[in-house]
């Protein structure tokens, strides 16, 4: 057993539904079961880098009923500002990692729970290693691209939002005999697109991991018509490239690429060759907000309790994960190896194809 008295917790990277449910679970276990004091660090790593430190003590009175249900993160977060190369106002980059480590010590923390995606967990792990800070990670991201876990917090809520969009698009598509294109998030991973297409009855699911041809998309739409349906639903992941391999991201600044545009590209290409009107819906950040699904609440609760138990056991540099219908944990070194793409041999790809969905060209 470790000798913990003061536990820090922060959320890092893009927000998603279920973060507050995870914070709630950590609070519950740490305060009620172990009697520790818990400090919520504000705005990801910034809270420990800034002076004065930005944090608040998280107490049991925060357990009002709505914490479990709330979208976003009560702690704030950031998906910018790598402390090892922090963007300064004059455009230069500065290594501010020492300030983070110092902040941890100034606050007198004994351990830190980091709720983040693969990118932010990698940075936080490097920071904690540098300072010898005990850390446990909890995976979250709507993209579901964290290694070693079947699910990350936020994914099922995002898929629900995308499926809800398809449910709403289908009747209007049918009424106007249209091809509806839904562009979903996921960066370079197609998990949201693939799962939403299966659950939402789409005819086409384009994901960055599997090359497609416009011919293939058009063939499927024509086939749907021959089967007697007057409309079609196409789901495309924001990270898909044009047919000739051009990425549709925008270099926003030196460190950031923003995704978007593939839906409109497809719409234009299809409308030239398909005898039906096309319309595009870009779902964007609505996939991140709103109340967490029941699955995300359960996942976040299990992750939060398990993470605190790991800290109590003195098991650090580990990430809690969901495998084989239960919560367990793995070494962080196995997780922070880059984003987990959809494996083209994955069951979900086979299932989608089994449903007649065009998922790009078979290998
Ligand atoms: O990684 C999560 C995610 O929502 C991606 O799916 C999306 O491309 C990106 O974040 C958007 O980031 P931002 O909030 O900076 O626009």
Short mmCIF file of C-alpha atoms and ligand atoms in Angstrom, two decimals:
data_model
loop_
_atom_site.label_atom_id
_atom_site.label_comp_id
_atom_site.label_asym_id
_atom_site.label_seq_id
_atom_site.Cartn_x
_atom_site.Cartn_y
_atom_site.Cartn_z
CA UNK A 1 0.00 0.00 0.00
CA UNK A 2 1.24 3.49 -0.83
CA UNK A 3 1.21 6.31 1.67
CA UNK A 4 -1.09 8.72 -0.16
CA UNK A 5 -2.67 11.73 1.44
CA UNK A 6 -3.03 14.26 -1.36
CA UNK A 7 -4.22 13.13 -4.78
CA UNK A 8 -4.28 15.37 -7.86
CA UNK A 9 -6.56 14.84 -10.84
CA UNK A 10 -6.64 16.59 -14.20
CA UNK A 11 -8.34 16.25 -17.58
CA UNK A 12 -6.25 16.81 -20.69
CA UNK A 13 -6.91 16.98 -24.43
CA UNK A 14 -10.30 17.47 -26.10
CA UNK A 15 -13.26 17.15 -23.76
CA UNK A 16 -15.92 14.48 -24.17
CA UNK A 17 -18.99 13.20 -22.37
CA UNK A 18 -18.24 11.16 -19.25
CA UNK A 19 -15.30 13.12 -17.85
CA UNK A 20 -17.29 14.40 -14.89
CA UNK A 21 -18.56 10.88 -14.22
CA UNK A 22 -14.91 9.76 -13.99
CA UNK A 23 -13.98 12.66 -11.69
CA UNK A 24 -16.96 11.79 -9.50
CA UNK A 25 -15.85 8.16 -9.26
CA UNK A 26 -12.30 9.19 -8.33
CA UNK A 27 -13.64 11.55 -5.64
CA UNK A 28 -15.93 8.92 -4.25
CA UNK A 29 -13.30 6.25 -3.93
CA UNK A 30 -10.46 8.53 -2.80
CA UNK A 31 -12.39 10.49 -0.19
CA UNK A 32 -15.00 8.07 1.10
CA UNK A 33 -12.99 4.87 0.96
CA UNK A 34 -9.41 6.03 1.53
CA UNK A 35 -9.90 9.36 3.30
CA UNK A 36 -7.53 11.29 0.99
CA UNK A 37 -7.72 14.94 0.02
CA UNK A 38 -8.32 15.41 -3.72
CA UNK A 39 -7.17 18.43 -5.72
CA UNK A 40 -8.65 19.15 -9.13
CA UNK A 41 -6.03 20.77 -11.37
CA UNK A 42 -7.58 23.33 -13.72
CA UNK A 43 -7.16 23.33 -17.51
CA UNK A 44 -4.97 20.26 -17.84
CA UNK A 45 -1.23 20.74 -17.38
CA UNK A 46 -1.68 24.54 -17.32
CA UNK A 47 -3.01 24.44 -13.75
CA UNK A 48 0.34 23.18 -12.45
CA UNK A 49 2.44 25.30 -14.83
CA UNK A 50 0.80 28.63 -14.05
CA UNK A 51 1.61 30.75 -11.00
CA UNK A 52 -0.34 31.07 -8.85
CA UNK A 53 -1.23 27.39 -9.23
CA UNK A 54 -4.76 26.85 -10.56
CA UNK A 55 -6.60 24.16 -8.68
CA UNK A 56 -9.41 23.58 -6.25
CA UNK A 57 -9.99 21.07 -3.52
CA UNK A 58 -12.71 18.67 -4.63
CA UNK A 59 -15.03 17.84 -1.78
CA UNK A 60 -17.95 15.52 -1.24
CA UNK A 61 -20.52 18.30 -1.51
CA UNK A 62 -19.74 18.29 -5.25
CA UNK A 63 -21.63 15.01 -5.39
CA UNK A 64 -24.78 16.78 -6.36
CA UNK A 65 -26.77 14.46 -8.56
CA UNK A 66 -25.89 16.21 -11.78
CA UNK A 67 -22.12 15.60 -11.86
CA UNK A 68 -22.69 12.13 -13.26
CA UNK A 69 -24.86 13.53 -16.03
CA UNK A 70 -22.89 16.64 -17.00
CA UNK A 71 -21.05 16.89 -20.32
CA UNK A 72 -17.70 18.68 -20.58
CA UNK A 73 -15.21 18.70 -17.74
CA UNK A 74 -15.72 20.61 -14.50
CA UNK A 75 -11.92 21.01 -14.31
CA UNK A 76 -11.42 22.55 -17.74
CA UNK A 77 -8.90 21.13 -20.19
CA UNK A 78 -6.54 22.04 -22.99
CA UNK A 79 -5.49 20.29 -26.16
CA UNK A 80 -2.79 22.85 -26.85
CA UNK A 81 0.44 23.91 -25.24
CA UNK A 82 2.76 20.92 -24.98
CA UNK A 83 4.80 21.87 -21.85
CA UNK A 84 7.97 20.62 -23.58
CA UNK A 85 7.46 23.09 -26.44
CA UNK A 86 5.03 25.64 -25.08
CA UNK A 87 3.94 28.34 -27.56
CA UNK A 88 5.00 31.77 -26.26
CA UNK A 89 3.35 35.10 -27.23
CA UNK A 90 6.36 36.06 -29.39
CA UNK A 91 5.91 32.90 -31.49
CA UNK A 92 8.86 31.05 -29.93
CA UNK A 93 8.61 27.72 -28.07
CA UNK A 94 9.75 27.22 -24.49
CA UNK A 95 10.32 24.09 -22.42
CA UNK A 96 8.07 24.65 -19.39
CA UNK A 97 8.13 21.06 -18.16
CA UNK A 98 10.09 22.06 -15.04
CA UNK A 99 7.26 24.40 -14.00
CA UNK A 100 4.79 21.50 -14.14
CA UNK A 101 6.98 19.31 -11.93
CA UNK A 102 7.56 22.19 -9.54
CA UNK A 103 3.79 22.85 -9.43
CA UNK A 104 3.13 19.24 -8.45
CA UNK A 105 5.61 19.59 -5.58
CA UNK A 106 4.35 23.04 -4.49
CA UNK A 107 0.87 21.59 -4.14
CA UNK A 108 2.31 18.74 -2.06
CA UNK A 109 0.72 16.04 -4.21
CA UNK A 110 1.55 12.39 -3.63
CA UNK A 111 0.12 11.11 -6.93
CA UNK A 112 -1.69 12.28 -10.03
CA UNK A 113 -4.56 10.77 -12.01
CA UNK A 114 -4.56 11.94 -15.63
CA UNK A 115 -7.70 11.57 -17.74
CA UNK A 116 -6.56 11.92 -21.35
CA UNK A 117 -6.27 10.52 -24.85
CA UNK A 118 -3.17 8.87 -26.24
CA UNK A 119 -1.48 12.19 -27.11
CA UNK A 120 -1.96 13.91 -23.79
CA UNK A 121 -1.22 10.76 -21.80
CA UNK A 122 2.09 10.49 -23.65
CA UNK A 123 3.04 14.06 -22.74
CA UNK A 124 1.85 13.72 -19.14
CA UNK A 125 3.74 10.45 -18.77
CA UNK A 126 6.92 12.10 -20.03
CA UNK A 127 6.41 14.98 -17.57
CA UNK A 128 5.80 12.62 -14.66
CA UNK A 129 8.81 10.48 -15.58
CA UNK A 130 11.01 13.56 -15.71
CA UNK A 131 9.95 14.62 -12.23
CA UNK A 132 9.58 11.13 -10.73
CA UNK A 133 5.88 11.85 -10.14
CA UNK A 134 3.59 8.87 -9.47
CA UNK A 135 0.87 8.80 -12.13
CA UNK A 136 -2.08 6.64 -13.24
CA UNK A 137 -3.93 7.25 -16.53
CA UNK A 138 -7.60 6.99 -17.49
CA UNK A 139 -8.30 6.85 -21.26
CA UNK A 140 -10.85 9.19 -22.80
CA UNK A 141 -11.51 10.31 -26.34
CA UNK A 142 -14.46 10.21 -28.67
CA UNK A 143 -12.03 8.91 -31.31
CA UNK A 144 -11.60 5.63 -29.36
CA UNK A 145 -8.05 5.37 -30.66
CA UNK A 146 -6.29 4.53 -27.37
CA UNK A 147 -4.40 1.24 -27.43
CA UNK A 148 -5.17 -1.71 -25.13
CA UNK A 149 -8.73 -0.67 -24.30
CA UNK A 150 -11.90 -1.69 -26.11
CA UNK A 151 -13.46 1.62 -25.16
CA UNK A 152 -12.29 5.05 -24.09
CA UNK A 153 -14.63 7.39 -22.21
CA UNK A 154 -16.72 9.50 -24.61
CA UNK A 155 -16.78 7.14 -27.56
CA UNK A 156 -20.20 5.56 -27.13
CA UNK A 157 -21.81 8.94 -26.50
CA UNK A 158 -20.26 10.27 -29.73
CA UNK A 159 -21.49 7.23 -31.65
CA UNK A 160 -24.96 7.76 -30.17
CA UNK A 161 -24.95 11.35 -31.42
CA UNK A 162 -23.91 10.21 -34.91
CA UNK A 163 -26.58 7.49 -34.93
CA UNK A 164 -29.18 10.01 -33.79
CA UNK A 165 -28.12 12.23 -36.71
CA UNK A 166 -28.58 9.30 -39.14
CA UNK A 167 -32.00 8.59 -37.63
CA UNK A 168 -32.94 12.19 -38.34
CA UNK A 169 -31.37 12.27 -41.80
CA UNK A 170 -33.06 9.12 -43.06
CA UNK A 171 -36.66 10.42 -43.17
CA UNK A 172 -35.68 13.68 -44.83
CA UNK A 173 -33.48 11.74 -47.29
CA UNK A 174 -36.43 9.51 -48.12
CA UNK A 175 -38.80 12.44 -48.50
CA UNK A 176 -36.55 14.16 -51.05
CA UNK A 177 -34.95 11.10 -52.71
CA UNK A 178 -31.53 12.35 -51.64
CA UNK A 179 -28.11 11.04 -50.79
CA UNK A 180 -27.24 12.32 -47.33
CA UNK A 181 -23.57 12.56 -46.36
CA UNK A 182 -22.69 12.69 -42.66
CA UNK A 183 -19.13 13.77 -41.80
CA UNK A 184 -18.10 12.60 -38.34
CA UNK A 185 -15.05 13.24 -36.16
CA UNK A 186 -12.31 10.79 -35.24
CA UNK A 187 -9.13 12.38 -36.62
CA UNK A 188 -7.15 9.63 -38.37
CA UNK A 189 -9.25 6.79 -36.94
CA UNK A 190 -12.56 5.55 -38.31
CA UNK A 191 -14.08 4.01 -35.18
CA UNK A 192 -16.93 6.55 -34.88
CA UNK A 193 -17.76 6.36 -38.60
CA UNK A 194 -17.75 2.58 -38.74
CA UNK A 195 -19.81 2.03 -35.60
CA UNK A 196 -22.29 4.79 -36.44
CA UNK A 197 -22.76 3.42 -39.96
CA UNK A 198 -23.56 -0.05 -38.61
CA UNK A 199 -25.94 1.20 -35.92
CA UNK A 200 -27.51 3.88 -38.11
CA UNK A 201 -28.22 1.78 -41.19
CA UNK A 202 -25.86 3.61 -43.55
CA UNK A 203 -25.03 2.34 -47.05
CA UNK A 204 -21.48 3.65 -47.17
CA UNK A 205 -18.85 4.10 -44.43
CA UNK A 206 -15.58 5.67 -45.47
CA UNK A 207 -12.75 5.50 -42.95
CA UNK A 208 -9.15 6.72 -43.19
CA UNK A 209 -7.74 3.23 -42.71
CA UNK A 210 -9.29 1.71 -45.85
CA UNK A 211 -8.81 3.19 -49.34
CA UNK A 212 -12.03 3.78 -51.27
CA UNK A 213 -12.95 4.62 -54.84
CA UNK A 214 -15.70 6.99 -55.93
CA UNK A 215 -16.72 4.22 -58.31
CA UNK A 216 -17.27 1.94 -55.31
CA UNK A 217 -19.39 4.57 -53.52
CA UNK A 218 -21.44 5.22 -56.67
CA UNK A 219 -21.93 1.50 -57.32
CA UNK A 220 -23.34 1.03 -53.84
CA UNK A 221 -25.72 3.98 -54.27
CA UNK A 222 -26.88 2.62 -57.66
CA UNK A 223 -27.34 -0.80 -56.10
CA UNK A 224 -29.50 0.68 -53.33
CA UNK A 225 -31.65 2.27 -56.03
CA UNK A 226 -31.99 -1.04 -57.88
CA UNK A 227 -33.06 -2.64 -54.60
CA UNK A 228 -35.99 -0.19 -54.64
CA UNK A 229 -34.85 2.45 -52.16
CA UNK A 230 -35.00 6.08 -53.21
CA UNK A 231 -32.33 7.44 -50.86
CA UNK A 232 -28.96 6.58 -49.35
CA UNK A 233 -26.92 7.41 -46.27
CA UNK A 234 -23.17 7.92 -46.47
CA UNK A 235 -20.97 8.27 -43.36
CA UNK A 236 -17.47 9.63 -43.83
CA UNK A 237 -14.76 10.09 -41.21
CA UNK A 238 -13.21 13.55 -41.17
CA UNK A 239 -9.73 12.06 -41.62
CA UNK A 240 -10.49 10.47 -45.01
CA UNK A 241 -8.50 11.77 -47.95
CA UNK A 242 -9.75 12.56 -51.43
CA UNK A 243 -9.85 9.64 -53.84
CA UNK A 244 -6.39 10.58 -55.11
CA UNK A 245 -4.94 10.72 -51.60
CA UNK A 246 -5.07 14.44 -50.79
CA UNK A 247 -5.66 15.14 -47.08
CA UNK A 248 -8.37 17.71 -46.40
CA UNK A 249 -6.87 19.16 -43.28
CA UNK A 250 -5.93 22.80 -42.80
CA UNK A 251 -2.58 23.72 -41.23
CA UNK A 252 -3.94 26.15 -38.64
CA UNK A 253 -0.57 27.02 -37.18
CA UNK A 254 2.80 25.34 -36.80
CA UNK A 255 1.51 22.77 -34.33
CA UNK A 256 -2.10 22.25 -35.33
CA UNK A 257 -3.94 20.71 -38.26
CA UNK A 258 -7.73 21.01 -38.33
CA UNK A 259 -9.82 18.38 -40.06
CA UNK A 260 -12.80 18.93 -42.29
CA UNK A 261 -13.96 19.15 -45.88
CA UNK A 262 -14.26 15.55 -46.99
CA UNK A 263 -18.08 15.62 -46.76
CA UNK A 264 -18.33 18.54 -49.18
CA UNK A 265 -15.70 17.03 -51.47
CA UNK A 266 -17.73 13.82 -51.70
CA UNK A 267 -20.96 15.72 -52.20
CA UNK A 268 -19.52 17.56 -55.17
CA UNK A 269 -18.01 14.43 -56.72
CA UNK A 270 -21.17 12.36 -56.25
CA UNK A 271 -23.53 15.01 -57.53
CA UNK A 272 -21.59 15.01 -60.82
CA UNK A 273 -22.27 11.32 -61.30
CA UNK A 274 -25.31 10.23 -59.31
CA UNK A 275 -28.88 11.01 -60.32
CA UNK A 276 -29.90 12.31 -56.93
CA UNK A 277 -29.30 15.45 -54.96
CA UNK A 278 -26.72 15.26 -52.23
CA UNK A 279 -26.62 17.16 -48.96
CA UNK A 280 -23.91 17.31 -46.31
CA UNK A 281 -24.09 17.44 -42.52
CA UNK A 282 -20.86 18.08 -40.65
CA UNK A 283 -21.53 16.87 -37.13
CA UNK A 284 -18.49 18.47 -35.45
CA UNK A 285 -18.32 19.19 -31.76
CA UNK A 286 -21.88 18.14 -30.94
CA UNK A 287 -20.32 14.66 -30.77
CA UNK A 288 -18.32 15.78 -27.76
CA UNK A 289 -21.04 17.47 -25.74
CA UNK A 290 -24.26 16.51 -24.06
CA UNK A 291 -25.05 13.96 -21.40
CA UNK A 292 -22.87 10.85 -21.36
CA UNK A 293 -24.47 7.59 -22.48
CA UNK A 294 -25.10 4.92 -19.87
CA UNK A 295 -22.10 2.97 -21.23
CA UNK A 296 -19.84 5.98 -20.79
CA UNK A 297 -21.11 6.54 -17.26
CA UNK A 298 -20.41 2.91 -16.36
CA UNK A 299 -17.01 2.95 -18.04
CA UNK A 300 -16.04 6.24 -16.37
CA UNK A 301 -17.20 4.97 -12.98
CA UNK A 302 -15.26 1.72 -13.32
CA UNK A 303 -12.15 3.53 -14.55
CA UNK A 304 -12.30 6.09 -11.72
CA UNK A 305 -12.62 3.53 -8.93
CA UNK A 306 -9.96 1.25 -10.43
CA UNK A 307 -7.51 4.12 -10.94
CA UNK A 308 -7.77 5.14 -7.28
CA UNK A 309 -7.26 1.54 -6.19
CA UNK A 310 -4.08 1.39 -8.29
CA UNK A 311 -2.81 4.54 -6.59
CA UNK A 312 -3.64 3.04 -3.20
CA UNK A 313 -1.69 -0.11 -4.15
CA UNK A 314 1.30 1.96 -5.24
CA UNK A 315 0.97 0.75 -8.82
CA UNK A 316 2.04 3.69 -10.95
CA UNK A 317 2.78 4.29 -14.63
CA UNK A 318 -0.32 2.27 -15.43
CA UNK A 319 -3.46 2.98 -17.44
CA UNK A 320 -6.87 1.56 -16.59
CA UNK A 321 -8.47 -0.19 -19.57
CA UNK A 322 -11.60 -2.09 -20.53
CA UNK A 323 -10.96 -5.61 -21.81
CA UNK A 324 -13.02 -8.80 -21.89
CA UNK A 325 -16.08 -7.22 -20.29
CA UNK A 326 -14.22 -5.80 -17.31
CA UNK A 327 -11.85 -3.16 -16.04
CA UNK A 328 -8.16 -3.92 -15.69
CA UNK A 329 -4.87 -2.06 -16.18
CA UNK A 330 -1.75 -2.16 -18.35
CA UNK A 331 1.67 -0.50 -18.35
CA UNK A 332 1.47 2.99 -19.81
CA UNK A 333 4.34 2.16 -22.17
CA UNK A 334 1.97 -0.21 -24.02
CA UNK A 335 -0.62 2.53 -24.45
CA UNK A 336 1.29 5.63 -25.51
CA UNK A 337 2.49 4.28 -28.83
CA UNK A 338 0.40 6.51 -31.09
CA UNK A 339 -3.24 6.33 -32.11
CA UNK A 340 -4.98 2.97 -32.51
CA UNK A 341 -6.38 2.79 -36.03
CA UNK A 342 -9.22 0.55 -37.19
CA UNK A 343 -7.66 -2.74 -38.25
CA UNK A 344 -9.01 -3.50 -41.75
CA UNK A 345 -9.31 -7.11 -40.58
CA UNK A 346 -11.45 -6.04 -37.61
CA UNK A 347 -14.77 -7.77 -36.94
CA UNK A 348 -16.61 -4.46 -37.30
CA UNK A 349 -15.36 -4.10 -40.88
CA UNK A 350 -16.53 -7.65 -41.66
CA UNK A 351 -19.89 -6.98 -40.02
CA UNK A 352 -20.36 -3.73 -41.93
CA UNK A 353 -19.58 -5.49 -45.21
CA UNK A 354 -21.92 -8.30 -44.19
CA UNK A 355 -24.66 -5.68 -43.96
CA UNK A 356 -23.94 -4.51 -47.49
CA UNK A 357 -22.20 -1.33 -46.37
CA UNK A 358 -19.46 -0.17 -48.75
CA UNK A 359 -16.40 0.27 -46.50
CA UNK A 360 -13.85 0.93 -49.21
CA UNK A 361 -12.01 -1.53 -51.36
CA UNK A 362 -11.31 -4.99 -49.94
CA UNK A 363 -7.56 -5.66 -49.54
O1 LIG B 1 -9.59 14.10 -30.67
C1 LIG B 1 -10.91 14.44 -30.43
C2 LIG B 1 -11.42 15.38 -31.46
O2 LIG B 1 -12.77 15.68 -31.17
C3 LIG B 1 -11.27 14.90 -32.90
O3 LIG B 1 -12.23 13.94 -33.24
C4 LIG B 1 -11.36 16.21 -33.64
O4 LIG B 1 -10.71 16.19 -34.89
C5 LIG B 1 -10.63 17.15 -32.72
O5 LIG B 1 -10.71 16.60 -31.43
C6 LIG B 1 -11.16 18.56 -32.71
O6 LIG B 1 -10.35 19.33 -31.89
P1 LIG B 1 -10.68 20.82 -31.47
O7 LIG B 1 -11.53 20.73 -30.23
O8 LIG B 1 -9.36 21.43 -31.20
O9 LIG B 1 -11.42 21.46 -32.59
#
